Each structure stands twice: as structure tokens, then as C-alpha cells.
Amino acid sequence: MVVALAVAGCGSAARTAAPSGGSQQKQQKLVVWDWKSGEPAATAYIEKAKADFAKRHPGVTVEFVAQPFDQYYTLLGTAIQAGKGPDVMLFNGGGQIRDRVGALLPLDQYVAEDKSRLAGWDAFSKDGKIYAAPVTLQGHPIYYNKTLYEKAGLDPANPPKTWNEFVSGCAAIKKATGATCFALGNKEGFGIQFFLSGLGSGVLTPQEYDDWIAGKRDWTSPHVKRIFELWKETGDKGLNNDGANSTAMFTDIFRVFETGKAAHIIGLMSDIGHWKDFGEFLPPDKIGVMRAPVVTSGATPSLPYDGGIGYAVAKWTKEPALAADLVRSLTSTDALTAFYAKAGAIASDTTIDLSQAGPAAVSIASEIKSGKPALHVALSSKTLDLMGRLSQQLLSGSTTVDKAVQQLAATDRAG
Amino acid sequence: MPIGGTSPLVRPAGSVRADGATVKQPRRRQDARRGRTERLAPYVLVAPAVLIIVILRLWPLVLGVNFSFTGDGELNGTPVGLSNYLALAGDPLFRTALRNVGLLVLLLPVAVAIPGMLATFIYLRVPGHRVYRSVYFFPAVLSPVIVGAIFNLMLGYDGPLNAVLGAIGAGPVDWLGDPGIAMFTVVGVHIWATFGMALVVFLAGFSTLDASLLDAARVDGASLRQTIWHVIIPSLTRTIQFVFVTTMIGMLTSMFGLLFVMTSGGPEGATYLPEYYIWHQQGQMNQPALASAASTVLFVVMLVVGLLQITLLRRAGRQD
């Protein structure tokens, strides 16, 4: 029976390009899946994008279907398997979209005009082709609490530049305020990703950094190993909040930072856990952004960032040009300005004026030009998944840095 | 009972008299037709149910098994033989998930003993037994997501339970972050959340208990332990078996929500169960064919466990 089923497996599971719900009649409809359009902070953004699209295509209805984020890729995976689903869909940059480019339409010919205006294309590209247009930029600045710095007698305008200065500063803060150095949530294994990207540019040399992003990753390099040693050290020396392996990243850890229980957090630039989010609890002028402390001499710290989220077009859509045009409306300057103003996201549009935002946002914006892609985004979902589990083992002491790096190298090579 | 034409129960009366010379030819043909209709009737009546089972249950199952022999990603749709199964065998995470199934089986007696003991106390009318009955059942109406969220707060490293432990001088325990403890924590919460239903089944079982046996035990001066061991447990054998089966099914199939909310499979993958693994591979890692292979393995595991339970129940039934 097994053999029969194996033979029968030939074909029946192969995807067929079935058409979506669109019809050939005059009344056309585009369906968009995302997890953003249901959020109040994104309402103005979606309205602007819809208005922009309606102006150019009055006869076309656009339906936004907001899916829950934690189920999003499960639902999308099912839709992709069936070859049916939305015409336009939202993706996170990096592995999530690269793993699914087989179901997407290359957008190069449609977005040529937007290429210079928007930043962050790399996260949505594979093999030289663009598969989505970036809406936000997502990166991992190191935020710090200026109030805690002041209480510990440190200069908030002049954050530490080297790792040793950083650690001794943390010791002073701990003594004066009881706050830990890092707010770290690693329950889902995301903490290590933020740590790797947030601190990596202070550990790897510029050449090593560029090689890593280009796919030439030398896992035997002492500098790569040093990042994981630092991860373990921060756990062993009590620089993290207690119970990091059971603290959730997106629901719990930002609260630890906001309530002044930790002096630093490697946060985000968009979505949640960024300057505007923290602003609800910490006065905006008390949130600082610093570069990664230098660990290796010769390392040049830079802001790690990529395209954050972006809209892509499904291969099976009946109206590729129309769907691509909707993507262009969703990344128009007007729409993105509304998104930045309401949600605090650092939008992909480099022409937006950020000077009215808090000092943290201005400081992030000034780093965008010299910034480089984040280290963890270059890794495959499989490697990231394994890295999450290994990072938990490193914190709990059930594996060594050498063994962890070896396993990561093996998965990374296997792709 | 066979439903074939040979059965004397469905053989039409006319055919018995068919060799009688007095029966005319047309009558005989009519009888034969009626016989055929009656023979076919059961099949026709059963057909809708069979079709529904085949179309909605068996066919998707076959498709799923079929899909597990194809590749993921670039190999999507192409047959890859047993390679998904080999990948599963080589994946330490899947092996952990299967080991955890074994752990659940080992913890099963605890999950049955707790409602059993509590139901016994309620039956023996400990003071306030009416209150306990509703209090014990209450968690059964809560969704696993809510239960998980409540216990996440309770069991957090800075949470109230560790605060209590700290107050009495015991060190804080990382209930959900220590790989050696986390699985037991989640199972404990699952038992807390679900034992109410088993308790109700036990109480129903108690209602069939012969009260005169208990009176006899009391007159003979049996202690509480002796009463439970020699009177209550033997009288409730069937109920206990039933609770064993339903609790086992509940543990193997409905812990996903709790795992998802409480540990996300972590720490270090220590709390993975096959169900969670399947969801993770399909949704998060974009490997639906591998997930299908894992589903097939889980199906076989459930089939084996189910058949074993049926065998045990049959054997126990014969002893009765």
C-alpha cells in the first residue's frame, strides 16, 4: 500500500494555477491578505492607499482581509498549496518571503519608478528579482533608558562605545537602580536573533559582515563564535532579566524595559517595541538609541536593518498589472506618511520628513544611510529555528558554544 | 450478523413456497423482485453514512498520506519516496515529540487518580462536598488559551507562585523556562483544566455503586483506605477504564492550545508534542509534506494506542 501511495504521489499534489475569485466582467475585485489592516494605528494608512488606488482604478473593488498574525503563514501556506487565495498579500522580509517566491509574481517591471524612493528592497528579493514592495523598514537599534543612566551617574548623551565600557556602565546602573543591563525575552527563541543583529556589527569586521550577508558565512571564525560567547556570558553574568527563556518577546519583554527594570533593549524600528511604543510609558526625550558597543577592534558598528513588511502579488492573480498597481498605492508617499505618523513605524519611503518625531526616531533616521542588512535576516528559517533552540540551551547551560556553532554551520550549509 | 441473501431472517416468505405447484409464475417473479429489494435495502440505507465517511474522512486521509510522499519547497509535488519519513527519524525535535507522548502515557495514572480520589471524597460526603463538586468542574468550561494565559501569569519567573516560594525560603523555580520541568508544568495545568469532566464521569459511576456494600464495609469496621481499595475500586472498574481511555485521548489530542500559549514548544524544544510539531512544520517552516508525514506517524501511533485500549477493554469486559 505504501508503495502504491508513493507512486500515486506523483502529480496529485502538484499545484495547479487556479484562478482566484476575480471575474472577467467589468466589476473587478482584488483581495488583500495582511495582519495590519485590522489595527487601529494602520487605519489611516489603509484609507490613504485605498483612496489612491480608487482614483486610478474607479471600477475596482479592493477587499482587505486582516488575518491574525500568529496564524498568518499557516493560512497562507494552505492557500499556496491550493493555488488559490488573495491577489495581494503582506510578507515579512527575509526568509518568510524567500521560502515562498514560487507562488509570487516578480514585480521588477511594475515598481521600477519606486526603486529610488523606497528603501529595503533586498529583504524582498531573491536571485535578483523583486517579489514585494517594502512598506516599513525593520531593524534592531539598541534603545537605552536615559533616566537610569542619569541615576547611575552616567552621561546619557554619551552612551558607551566599547563592550568593556558598556558592561561597567551596566554594573553601575545595577548598583544604583537595581535594573538589569538587558531586557531579554527568549521564550520563542527570538531573543538571540535580536542579539545577533543588534550587537553583531560591533563584533564582526566589516569584511566578515559583508561576507555573512552575501552568504559566505564562516562559522569557524572566532568573531562569529564571540557573538555566541557574549550571549552566554550575558546570561551567566546576570546581565539579562531573570527567566529570559520563559519570557515572551512581544508581549512581556518590552514592558520590562518600559517600566525601568532594564537599562537596554534591542528593539525594533516598526510594528511594536520601538520608539513610539515606548513613548507611552517613557518620555520620548528619555529614550536613547546607541550603536553597538565595539567588541573587536576594527569593527564598525552600524544600524542593522532591512525591509520590514511589504506587499507581494500572487502568481495566480488574474490581473497582475492591476494587483501590482495596488501594491504601488500601498507604498505611495501619502499612505506611508500616514502609517509613520499614526503607527510610529519607520516607513520605507526615504522622502518622508522625520524631524517632528522624537529624538530616538531622528537618531535612527540618521543611521539609515550607513546601515547594513541585519545578520539574522540573511539566515534561512530552518537555521533561525535551530538557533532559537540552541540559544535556550546556551542560556540554560545544556550545550556549549562550540557545539552550537557547529550545528548552526551544518544547517546553514544544508540551506 | 451477515446481511446477505442467505440469511433466513431476510429471505422472503414467497421463496419458501416457491416449489409449491399451486403458486403461479407471475407471483413468483413478484416475490423474487421483492426479495431483491429487501436484500438491497440495508445497503441503500447505510450508503449515505458510508459515502460521507469515505468522502469526508477516508479520502482526505488517503490524500494526506499520499502527500507525505512528495517533496517540499522546490520539490513541491514531486514524489520523494520515504525521504520525509527518514527526515523525521533523523530530526531530534520529532523524537522529543514522540518521547513526550510516552511521557504522557506514563503520567496517565496520575491524571486518572486525581479525579478518582476527589470524586470518592465527594461521594463519601466530606464537609462541603456540594461546593467542591462545582468548584472542581469549573475549569472544564474554560478555554485552554485562557487557562494558559492565567497560568503564564501565575508561573512567571516574577510571578505570584515564585513570590510565595520566596517568602517561605524556597528558591524561585523557572516553571516554564527549565527544560526538565516545563513539560510536567504543562501537563499539570492540563490535568487541572480537564479533570472536572472525568470527575463527573466518576460521580456517575458512583451512582451505580451498591450502597449496601459500603454499609457492609462500615459495619465490618473497614478503614477509609480499605473501603476505597476493596469496595470502591473493584465496583468502578468499568468507569475507571472509560476514564482512562477518554483522558488518554484528551492528553494526546487537545494539549496544543496549552502548549502554544504556555511554552511555544520550548524551552529547547522540550515540550514538543507531535501535534505541535505538525503545526510548526506546516505553518512556520513552510514544509507541508513533512508535516503530512508527521501526521501520518501520529495517526499510526493513535491507531496503535486505540487498538490496544480496545483490546484491554474487551478483555476486561470478558472478565465481567
XYZ file of C-alpha atoms in Angstrom:
735
model
C 0.000 0.000 0.000
C 2.846 2.353 0.900
C 4.470 1.804 -2.489
C 1.177 2.362 -4.266
C 0.658 5.602 -2.412
C 4.216 6.700 -3.083
C 3.721 6.153 -6.789
C 0.354 7.836 -6.725
C 2.070 10.814 -5.069
C 3.421 11.885 -8.449
C 1.256 14.587 -9.584
C -1.775 14.732 -7.459
C -0.098 17.085 -5.051
C 1.343 19.283 -7.783
C -0.003 22.787 -7.722
C -2.217 23.987 -10.469
C -2.516 27.661 -11.190
C -6.173 28.046 -10.438
C -7.685 31.472 -10.862
C -8.692 33.497 -7.834
C -12.137 34.914 -7.266
C -11.654 37.674 -9.856
C -14.017 37.690 -12.817
C -13.715 38.752 -16.403
C -16.652 41.099 -16.072
C -16.427 44.847 -15.633
C -16.752 44.719 -11.873
C -13.292 43.628 -10.796
C -12.162 42.785 -7.335
C -8.811 42.409 -5.647
C -8.432 40.587 -2.363
C -5.613 41.545 0.005
C -4.455 39.451 2.964
C -2.462 41.012 5.740
C -2.313 41.327 9.512
C -2.066 45.106 9.576
C -5.293 46.475 8.123
C -7.280 45.481 11.222
C -5.088 47.525 13.564
C -6.421 50.963 14.536
C -2.960 52.520 14.023
C -2.997 51.393 10.388
C -6.499 52.650 9.533
C -5.337 55.984 8.120
C -2.646 54.238 6.087
C -5.070 51.775 4.504
C -7.597 54.540 3.787
C -4.986 56.654 2.001
C -3.781 53.690 -0.042
C -7.350 52.740 -0.983
C -8.135 56.316 -2.000
C -5.008 56.481 -4.132
C -5.904 53.239 -5.887
C -9.588 54.171 -6.332
C -8.551 57.405 -8.033
C -6.690 55.488 -10.712
C -8.986 52.455 -10.967
C -12.519 53.557 -10.093
C -14.199 50.319 -11.162
C -12.154 48.004 -8.985
C -13.190 46.875 -5.509
C -10.441 46.160 -3.011
C -11.163 43.896 -0.078
C -8.736 43.776 2.832
C -8.838 40.609 4.896
C -6.961 41.050 8.167
C -5.691 37.669 9.393
C -4.361 37.008 12.876
C -0.573 37.244 12.698
C 0.155 34.064 14.635
C -1.865 32.062 12.112
C -0.948 34.118 9.063
C 1.709 31.945 7.474
C -0.254 28.786 8.264
C -3.258 30.167 6.383
C -1.085 31.484 3.600
C 0.719 28.152 3.292
C -2.643 26.432 2.845
C -3.692 28.978 0.228
C -0.416 28.490 -1.617
C -0.804 24.712 -1.577
C -4.282 25.086 -3.018
C -3.089 27.612 -5.611
C -5.981 29.827 -4.615
C -6.109 32.806 -2.356
C -5.583 36.542 -2.228
C -4.272 38.582 -5.139
C -2.065 40.732 -2.945
C -0.529 39.659 0.353
C 1.665 41.025 3.089
C 5.015 39.442 3.964
C 7.773 39.910 6.474
C 11.082 40.485 4.745
C 13.744 37.777 4.617
C 13.112 34.036 4.969
C 9.318 34.199 5.086
C 9.042 35.591 1.563
C 12.137 33.892 0.116
C 10.739 30.488 1.069
C 7.554 31.249 -0.875
C 8.722 33.034 -4.024
C 7.472 30.091 -6.075
C 3.953 31.372 -5.500
C 4.729 35.031 -6.217
C 4.948 37.285 -9.224
C 8.253 39.135 -9.871
C 7.440 42.849 -9.603
C 10.538 44.420 -11.186
C 8.777 45.812 -14.238
C 5.955 47.342 -12.185
C 7.928 49.035 -9.406
C 10.840 50.448 -11.405
C 9.712 54.020 -10.668
C 9.639 53.423 -6.911
C 13.078 51.873 -6.656
C 14.961 55.007 -5.671
C 12.222 56.453 -3.433
C 11.812 53.362 -1.256
C 14.488 51.587 0.794
C 14.697 47.976 1.955
C 14.198 46.097 -1.323
C 16.822 43.454 -0.582
C 14.685 41.738 2.058
C 12.031 41.085 -0.583
C 14.329 39.951 -3.383
C 15.638 36.572 -4.409
C 18.027 35.740 -7.230
C 17.966 39.317 -8.453
C 14.184 39.564 -8.691
C 11.909 41.709 -6.536
C 8.832 39.974 -5.101
C 7.344 42.654 -2.834
C 7.469 46.409 -2.300
C 8.618 47.475 1.179
C 6.171 49.337 3.426
C 8.360 49.701 6.509
C 11.962 49.291 7.448
C 12.638 46.880 10.234
C 15.810 46.969 12.227
C 17.274 46.424 15.631
C 18.505 49.605 17.296
C 19.773 49.370 20.872
C 17.484 51.594 22.943
C 18.533 52.767 26.391
C 16.781 54.412 29.304
C 18.346 57.828 29.881
C 16.749 58.176 33.329
C 18.574 55.075 34.562
C 21.826 56.405 33.080
C 21.348 59.683 34.984
C 20.590 57.896 38.245
C 23.788 55.850 37.885
C 25.854 58.974 37.224
C 26.486 58.111 33.563
C 26.224 60.614 30.738
C 23.005 59.860 28.821
C 24.175 61.932 25.865
C 27.304 59.863 25.557
C 26.492 56.137 25.690
C 29.355 53.605 25.981
C 31.373 52.927 22.848
C 33.137 49.683 23.771
C 31.924 46.431 25.304
C 34.012 46.924 28.458
C 32.600 50.417 28.995
C 29.143 49.034 28.355
C 29.480 46.246 30.942
C 30.936 48.540 33.599
C 28.153 51.044 32.908
C 25.640 48.256 33.420
C 27.272 47.368 36.724
C 26.900 50.996 37.849
C 23.241 51.031 36.811
C 22.572 47.751 38.618
C 24.185 49.134 41.778
C 22.357 52.438 41.683
C 18.920 51.354 40.481
C 18.719 47.554 40.614
C 17.871 47.455 36.894
C 19.472 44.749 34.787
C 21.548 45.531 31.721
C 19.380 43.915 29.027
C 15.671 43.237 28.804
C 15.655 39.838 27.102
C 12.727 37.635 26.108
C 13.818 34.372 24.539
C 10.759 32.173 25.080
C 10.143 31.778 21.348
C 13.867 31.896 20.549
C 13.601 35.405 19.062
C 15.909 36.971 21.665
C 19.037 35.551 20.037
C 18.027 36.963 16.646
C 17.803 40.472 18.068
C 21.059 39.960 19.969
C 22.937 38.662 16.919
C 21.816 41.532 14.733
C 21.875 44.239 17.394
C 25.430 43.570 18.568
C 26.907 41.800 15.519
C 28.276 44.906 13.825
C 30.417 45.580 16.895
C 31.907 42.084 16.800
C 32.428 41.173 13.133
C 34.871 43.100 10.979
C 33.247 44.994 8.071
C 34.566 42.372 5.635
C 33.155 39.499 7.719
C 29.848 41.344 7.991
C 29.520 41.828 4.240
C 30.546 38.220 3.586
C 27.906 36.997 6.047
C 25.177 38.937 4.252
C 26.451 37.733 0.877
C 26.053 34.124 2.029
C 29.753 33.401 2.614
C 29.390 32.697 6.308
C 32.461 31.472 8.143
C 31.062 29.814 11.236
C 34.566 28.846 12.359
C 35.600 32.486 12.618
C 36.487 33.427 16.221
C 34.390 36.578 15.826
C 31.237 34.641 14.932
C 31.904 32.409 17.914
C 32.465 35.508 20.045
C 28.862 36.655 19.441
C 27.532 33.395 20.891
C 30.055 33.568 23.735
C 28.769 37.052 24.561
C 25.206 35.691 24.507
C 26.169 33.026 27.011
C 28.168 35.484 29.123
C 25.309 37.949 29.403
C 23.220 35.095 30.773
C 25.893 33.717 33.086
C 26.873 37.126 34.489
C 23.284 38.137 35.186
C 23.166 40.975 32.647
C 19.729 39.776 31.469
C 16.492 39.875 33.397
C 15.732 36.591 35.208
C 13.835 33.824 33.435
C 14.693 35.023 29.920
C 13.885 31.606 28.414
C 10.334 31.761 29.735
C 9.697 35.434 28.996
C 7.803 36.150 25.781
C 9.366 38.661 23.451
C 6.396 40.523 22.080
C 4.042 40.571 24.994
C 6.271 40.780 28.024
C 9.786 41.956 27.468
C 9.081 45.461 26.202
C 7.181 46.077 29.437
C 10.314 45.193 31.413
C 12.186 47.946 29.583
C 9.360 50.464 29.728
C 8.951 50.080 33.462
C 12.633 50.780 34.060
C 13.565 47.256 35.160
C 16.269 47.026 32.489
C 18.550 49.714 31.084
C 18.811 48.494 27.471
C 16.725 46.634 24.962
C 17.479 45.569 21.434
C 14.136 46.591 19.993
C 12.533 47.233 16.655
C 12.048 50.179 14.311
C 8.490 49.394 13.238
C 5.460 47.354 14.348
C 5.870 47.061 18.130
C 8.747 47.558 20.541
C 10.005 50.801 19.008
C 10.482 54.461 19.966
C 6.807 55.432 19.727
C 5.644 52.315 21.550
C 7.998 53.031 24.457
C 6.867 56.671 24.382
C 3.614 55.705 26.063
C 5.470 54.941 29.276
C 8.853 56.635 28.935
C 9.039 60.309 27.971
C 10.375 60.444 24.382
C 13.376 62.514 25.430
C 14.385 59.812 27.887
C 14.721 57.120 25.212
C 18.155 56.972 23.672
C 19.446 54.989 20.718
C 23.051 53.820 20.701
C 25.311 51.994 18.295
C 26.536 48.509 19.115
C 29.466 48.654 21.555
C 32.721 47.649 19.903
C 33.947 44.225 20.934
C 36.550 43.547 18.243
C 38.984 46.258 17.220
C 38.383 47.143 13.588
C 34.623 46.550 13.797
C 32.492 49.460 12.575
C 29.097 49.477 14.295
C 26.155 50.292 12.055
C 22.370 50.211 12.252
C 21.171 46.728 11.248
C 18.004 46.985 9.184
C 16.122 45.508 6.228
C 12.800 45.910 4.566
C 10.250 45.209 7.313
C 6.932 44.293 5.794
C 5.949 44.515 2.166
C 3.085 43.674 -0.157
C 3.543 40.975 -2.814
C 1.393 39.756 -5.710
C 0.303 36.138 -6.071
C 1.258 34.254 -9.201
C -2.322 33.091 -9.684
C -3.898 36.560 -9.807
C -5.908 37.220 -12.942
C -4.892 40.842 -13.177
C -1.164 41.041 -12.474
C -0.803 44.671 -13.593
C -3.780 45.784 -11.534
C -2.582 43.923 -8.443
C 0.903 45.383 -8.845
C -0.661 48.826 -9.087
C -2.429 48.227 -5.797
C 0.958 47.399 -4.283
C 2.217 50.741 -5.611
C -0.691 52.532 -3.927
C 0.105 50.719 -0.693
C 3.644 52.118 -0.871
C 2.753 55.643 -2.027
C 4.329 58.518 -0.089
C 0.936 59.744 1.179
C -0.050 56.350 2.554
C 3.345 55.708 4.121
C 3.412 59.157 5.726
C 0.093 58.339 7.410
C 1.496 54.990 8.573
C 4.581 56.612 10.076
C 2.555 59.363 11.789
C -0.038 57.046 13.355
C 1.896 53.836 13.995
C 5.362 55.295 14.527
C 6.797 52.870 12.008
C 9.952 53.880 10.193
C 8.458 53.755 6.709
C 10.417 52.620 3.692
C 9.932 55.958 1.928
C 13.156 57.918 2.311
C 11.485 61.187 1.288
C 9.314 61.352 4.429
C 10.383 64.058 6.886
C 11.023 62.552 10.335
C 12.213 65.705 12.060
C 8.989 66.123 14.039
C 9.303 62.683 15.662
C 11.186 62.145 18.936
C 14.984 62.263 19.192
C 15.146 58.464 19.018
C 13.425 58.398 15.616
C 15.648 61.186 14.322
C 18.699 59.325 15.527
C 17.542 56.106 13.791
C 16.806 58.001 10.584
C 20.302 59.477 10.568
C 21.759 55.968 10.667
C 19.733 54.564 7.782
C 22.154 55.665 5.101
C 25.157 53.939 6.678
C 23.125 50.955 7.931
C 23.562 47.396 6.724
C 21.207 44.410 6.461
C 20.630 42.593 9.755
C 22.703 39.444 10.281
C 19.835 37.142 11.255
C 17.646 38.067 8.283
C 20.237 36.513 5.980
C 19.712 33.097 7.627
C 17.125 30.549 6.492
C 14.027 29.890 8.603
C 15.454 26.452 9.415
C 18.701 27.887 10.768
C 16.807 30.540 12.733
C 14.536 27.899 14.233
C 17.520 25.828 15.335
C 19.334 28.928 16.580
C 16.338 29.706 18.792
C 16.524 26.318 20.495
C 20.315 26.339 20.760
C 20.236 29.815 22.294
C 17.932 28.489 25.003
C 20.358 25.625 25.591
C 23.252 28.078 25.851
C 21.401 30.118 28.466
C 20.460 27.052 30.492
C 23.958 25.600 30.126
C 22.946 22.354 28.425
C 25.198 22.919 25.410
C 28.487 24.645 24.657
C 29.214 27.495 22.250
C 31.394 25.196 20.117
C 28.675 22.577 19.722
C 26.036 25.206 18.990
C 28.113 26.926 16.320
C 28.914 23.556 14.723
C 25.244 22.630 14.458
C 24.350 26.044 13.059
C 27.100 25.757 10.455
C 25.769 22.362 9.361
C 22.190 23.641 8.966
C 23.341 26.801 7.234
C 25.358 24.780 4.716
C 22.406 22.478 4.070
C 20.380 25.617 3.259
C -24.955 -10.649 11.738
C -24.482 -11.113 7.987
C -26.905 -9.128 5.866
C -26.626 -11.414 2.813
C -29.458 -13.099 0.927
C -28.740 -16.390 2.650
C -29.943 -15.090 5.959
C -33.191 -16.777 6.913
C -34.367 -13.518 8.508
C -34.389 -11.591 5.250
C -35.425 -14.456 2.973
C -38.856 -13.579 1.625
C -41.690 -15.817 2.610
C -42.593 -16.458 -1.031
C -39.385 -18.271 -1.767
C -40.194 -20.924 0.819
C -43.313 -21.780 -1.071
C -41.635 -21.385 -4.433
C -41.542 -25.116 -5.141
C -45.231 -25.496 -4.388
C -47.180 -26.386 -7.512
C -50.085 -24.181 -6.554
C -48.039 -20.923 -6.764
C -48.446 -19.201 -10.102
C -45.478 -17.905 -12.194
C -46.148 -14.097 -12.021
C -46.485 -14.281 -8.282
C -43.132 -15.983 -8.107
C -41.462 -13.197 -10.152
C -43.019 -10.548 -7.940
C -41.748 -12.315 -4.865
C -38.265 -12.538 -6.303
C -38.275 -8.822 -7.032
C -39.424 -8.064 -3.525
C -36.706 -10.305 -2.186
C -34.079 -8.458 -4.130
C -35.353 -5.094 -2.846
C -35.281 -6.312 0.686
C -31.789 -7.668 0.224
C -30.597 -4.328 -1.167
C -32.456 -2.171 1.334
C -29.824 -2.327 4.088
C -27.086 -1.300 1.669
C -29.133 1.627 0.405
C -29.901 2.720 3.937
C -26.289 2.508 5.022
C -24.923 4.089 1.831
C -25.255 7.792 2.795
C -23.320 7.253 6.003
C -20.674 5.195 4.224
C -20.348 7.807 1.480
C -19.931 10.599 3.999
C -17.274 8.621 5.846
C -15.450 7.766 2.637
C -15.611 11.247 1.105
C -15.036 13.331 4.205
C -12.818 11.022 6.239
C -11.079 8.278 4.335
C -10.403 10.113 1.093
C -8.700 13.112 2.777
C -6.741 10.646 4.873
C -5.514 8.880 1.737
C -4.691 12.252 0.143
C -2.734 13.236 3.236
C -0.745 10.007 3.264
C -0.184 10.382 -0.463
C 1.034 13.952 0.051
C 3.563 12.794 2.641
C 5.489 11.009 -0.118
C 6.046 14.241 -2.043
C 8.650 16.941 -1.527
C 8.564 20.444 -0.080
C 9.773 23.747 -1.475
C 11.358 23.358 -4.883
C 10.414 19.671 -4.935
C 6.762 20.545 -4.370
C 4.574 17.911 -5.960
C 7.374 15.570 -6.997
C 7.480 12.136 -5.388
C 10.368 11.668 -2.993
C 9.569 8.210 -1.641
C 10.265 7.776 2.027
C 12.604 10.741 2.398
C 10.154 12.740 4.559
C 9.931 9.795 6.932
C 13.704 9.485 7.024
C 13.925 13.216 7.757
C 11.500 12.704 10.653
C 13.535 9.799 12.005
C 16.662 11.972 11.890
C 15.021 15.021 13.491
C 15.785 15.224 17.221
C 12.799 17.539 17.630
C 10.360 14.915 16.331
C 11.974 12.263 18.504
C 11.461 14.559 21.507
C 7.821 14.965 20.477
C 7.350 11.178 20.377
C 9.178 10.761 23.689
C 6.779 13.259 25.184
C 3.874 11.088 24.011
C 5.458 8.270 26.020
C 5.735 10.607 29.000
C 2.033 11.410 28.717
C 1.206 7.701 28.795
C 3.305 7.351 31.939
C 1.558 10.319 33.571
C -1.874 8.969 32.677
C -2.445 7.153 36.000
C -1.918 10.450 37.826
C -4.431 12.176 35.551
C -6.982 9.444 36.346
C -6.179 9.085 40.033
C -6.743 12.765 40.855
C -10.406 12.982 39.708
C -10.958 9.461 41.068
C -9.797 10.405 44.559
C -11.683 13.689 44.579
C -14.872 12.031 43.326
C -14.516 9.439 46.084
C -14.313 12.152 48.722
C -17.332 13.921 47.255
C -19.237 10.610 47.245
C -18.235 9.891 50.829
C -19.599 13.346 51.704
C -16.661 15.235 53.054
C -17.845 18.538 54.576
C -18.702 20.991 51.799
C -18.894 18.299 49.109
C -21.583 20.161 47.180
C -19.324 23.211 46.810
C -16.373 21.096 45.734
C -18.421 19.424 43.017
C -18.965 22.715 41.186
C -15.550 24.147 42.021
C -13.788 21.101 40.579
C -15.855 21.188 37.422
C -15.404 24.901 36.816
C -12.034 24.796 34.935
C -13.552 22.350 32.407
C -15.558 25.197 30.892
C -12.504 27.416 30.339
C -10.752 27.536 27.006
C -7.142 26.258 27.010
C -5.997 29.681 25.807
C -7.470 31.367 28.878
C -6.131 28.666 31.190
C -2.698 29.046 29.570
C -2.748 32.821 29.935
C -3.759 32.608 33.599
C -1.034 30.103 34.407
C 1.550 32.057 32.416
C 0.961 34.892 34.852
C 0.903 32.611 37.889
C 4.012 30.668 36.916
C 6.092 33.530 35.519
C 9.582 33.856 36.916
C 8.471 37.029 38.712
C 5.005 35.617 39.244
C 2.983 35.076 42.410
C 3.863 31.395 42.852
C 7.586 32.142 42.929
C 6.867 35.041 45.266
C 5.165 32.605 47.658
C 8.074 30.172 47.317
C 10.457 33.040 48.013
C 8.509 34.006 51.129
C 8.892 30.531 52.569
C 12.573 30.484 51.730
C 12.488 28.184 48.687
C 14.338 29.392 45.614
C 12.411 30.556 42.559
C 11.654 27.854 40.002
C 11.599 28.620 36.282
C 8.395 26.637 35.752
C 8.166 27.299 32.046
C 11.807 28.022 31.231
C 13.532 24.949 32.650
C 13.529 22.123 30.093
C 13.429 19.497 32.841
C 10.321 20.972 34.440
C 8.330 22.666 31.691
C 6.616 19.528 30.327
C 5.455 18.497 33.795
C 4.173 22.020 34.376
C 2.105 21.991 31.197
C 0.748 18.501 31.879
C -0.105 19.575 35.426
C -2.053 22.562 34.127
C -3.785 20.347 31.550
C -4.859 17.943 34.283
C -6.097 20.853 36.410
C -8.081 22.202 33.488
C -9.678 18.941 32.395
C -10.160 16.672 35.400
C -13.623 18.127 36.048
C -15.072 16.130 33.184
C -13.518 12.878 34.441
C -14.817 13.735 37.904
C -18.365 13.922 36.556
C -17.950 10.531 34.896
C -16.696 9.092 38.187
C -19.646 10.580 40.057
C -21.981 8.989 37.507
C -20.182 5.705 38.126
C -20.654 6.115 41.865
C -24.390 6.487 41.376
C -24.451 2.870 40.201
C -22.470 1.696 43.226
C -24.291 -0.704 45.523
C -24.694 1.233 48.776
C -25.220 -1.950 50.767
C -21.605 -2.945 50.059
C -20.387 0.279 51.648
C -22.697 -0.219 54.606
C -21.390 -3.746 54.995
C -17.806 -2.430 54.917
C -18.675 0.162 57.520
C -20.313 -2.432 59.779
C -17.257 -4.628 59.418
C -15.123 -1.692 60.591
C -13.173 -1.115 57.387
C -10.918 1.940 57.332
C -11.254 4.610 54.609
C -8.286 3.151 52.750
C -9.709 -0.381 52.932
C -13.113 0.852 51.772
C -11.603 2.573 48.735
C -9.279 -0.299 47.875
C -11.582 -3.274 48.438
C -15.043 -1.875 47.734
C -14.999 1.275 45.615
C -12.229 0.480 43.114
C -13.458 -3.051 42.229
C -17.026 -1.783 41.799
C -15.932 1.028 39.489
C -13.658 -0.981 37.155
C -15.674 -0.106 34.047
C -15.821 3.587 34.918
C -12.090 3.708 35.598
C -11.401 2.073 32.235
C -13.629 4.561 30.473
C -11.913 7.499 32.167
C -8.516 6.032 31.234
C -9.479 5.916 27.558
C -11.034 9.392 27.393
C -8.226 11.006 29.405
C -5.625 9.404 27.150
C -7.387 10.718 24.056
C -7.649 14.170 25.653
C -3.966 14.244 26.542
C -2.824 13.166 23.099
C -5.085 15.371 21.064
C -6.006 18.509 22.937
C -2.870 19.895 24.504
C -1.987 22.055 21.523
C -3.690 25.195 22.842
C -1.913 25.000 26.183
C 1.466 24.308 24.586
C 1.000 27.133 22.133
C 0.174 29.647 24.836
C 2.401 28.438 27.647
C 5.707 27.334 26.146
C 5.590 27.578 22.341
C 7.205 24.139 22.312
C 10.176 25.394 24.310
C 12.410 25.665 26.152
C 14.918 23.888 23.933
C 12.053 22.067 22.240
C 11.387 20.142 25.465
C 7.604 20.489 25.304
C 7.008 19.491 21.690
C 4.199 17.055 21.010
C 3.574 15.598 17.525
C 0.591 17.907 17.039
C 2.655 20.994 17.779
C 5.436 19.682 15.539
C 2.987 19.254 12.658
C 1.658 22.780 13.081
C 5.192 24.185 13.312
C 6.436 22.432 10.178
C 3.373 23.289 8.141
C 2.816 26.877 9.157
C 6.113 28.221 10.362
C 8.677 26.258 8.367
C 6.594 26.012 5.193
C 7.092 22.239 4.892
C 3.576 20.833 4.435
C 4.706 17.478 3.033
C 6.951 16.852 6.038
C 4.029 17.870 8.235
C 1.857 15.317 6.411
C 4.417 12.618 7.093
C 4.401 13.577 10.789
C 0.586 13.481 10.753
C 0.686 10.006 9.282
C 3.055 8.856 12.012
C 0.795 10.415 14.659
C -2.192 8.674 13.065
C -0.437 5.314 13.284
C 0.549 5.987 16.903
C -3.054 6.857 17.768
C -4.294 3.785 15.916
C -1.964 1.518 17.874
C -2.855 3.151 21.193
C -6.559 2.984 20.322
C -6.420 -0.689 19.330
C -4.515 -1.547 22.499
C -7.161 0.202 24.561
C -9.980 -1.589 22.763
C -8.235 -4.917 23.337
C -7.803 -4.139 27.016
C -11.431 -3.103 27.362
C -12.632 -6.274 25.620
C -10.514 -8.422 27.884
C -11.808 -6.603 30.945
C -15.357 -6.968 29.604
C -14.941 -10.742 29.334
C -13.811 -10.917 32.965
C -17.080 -9.295 33.938
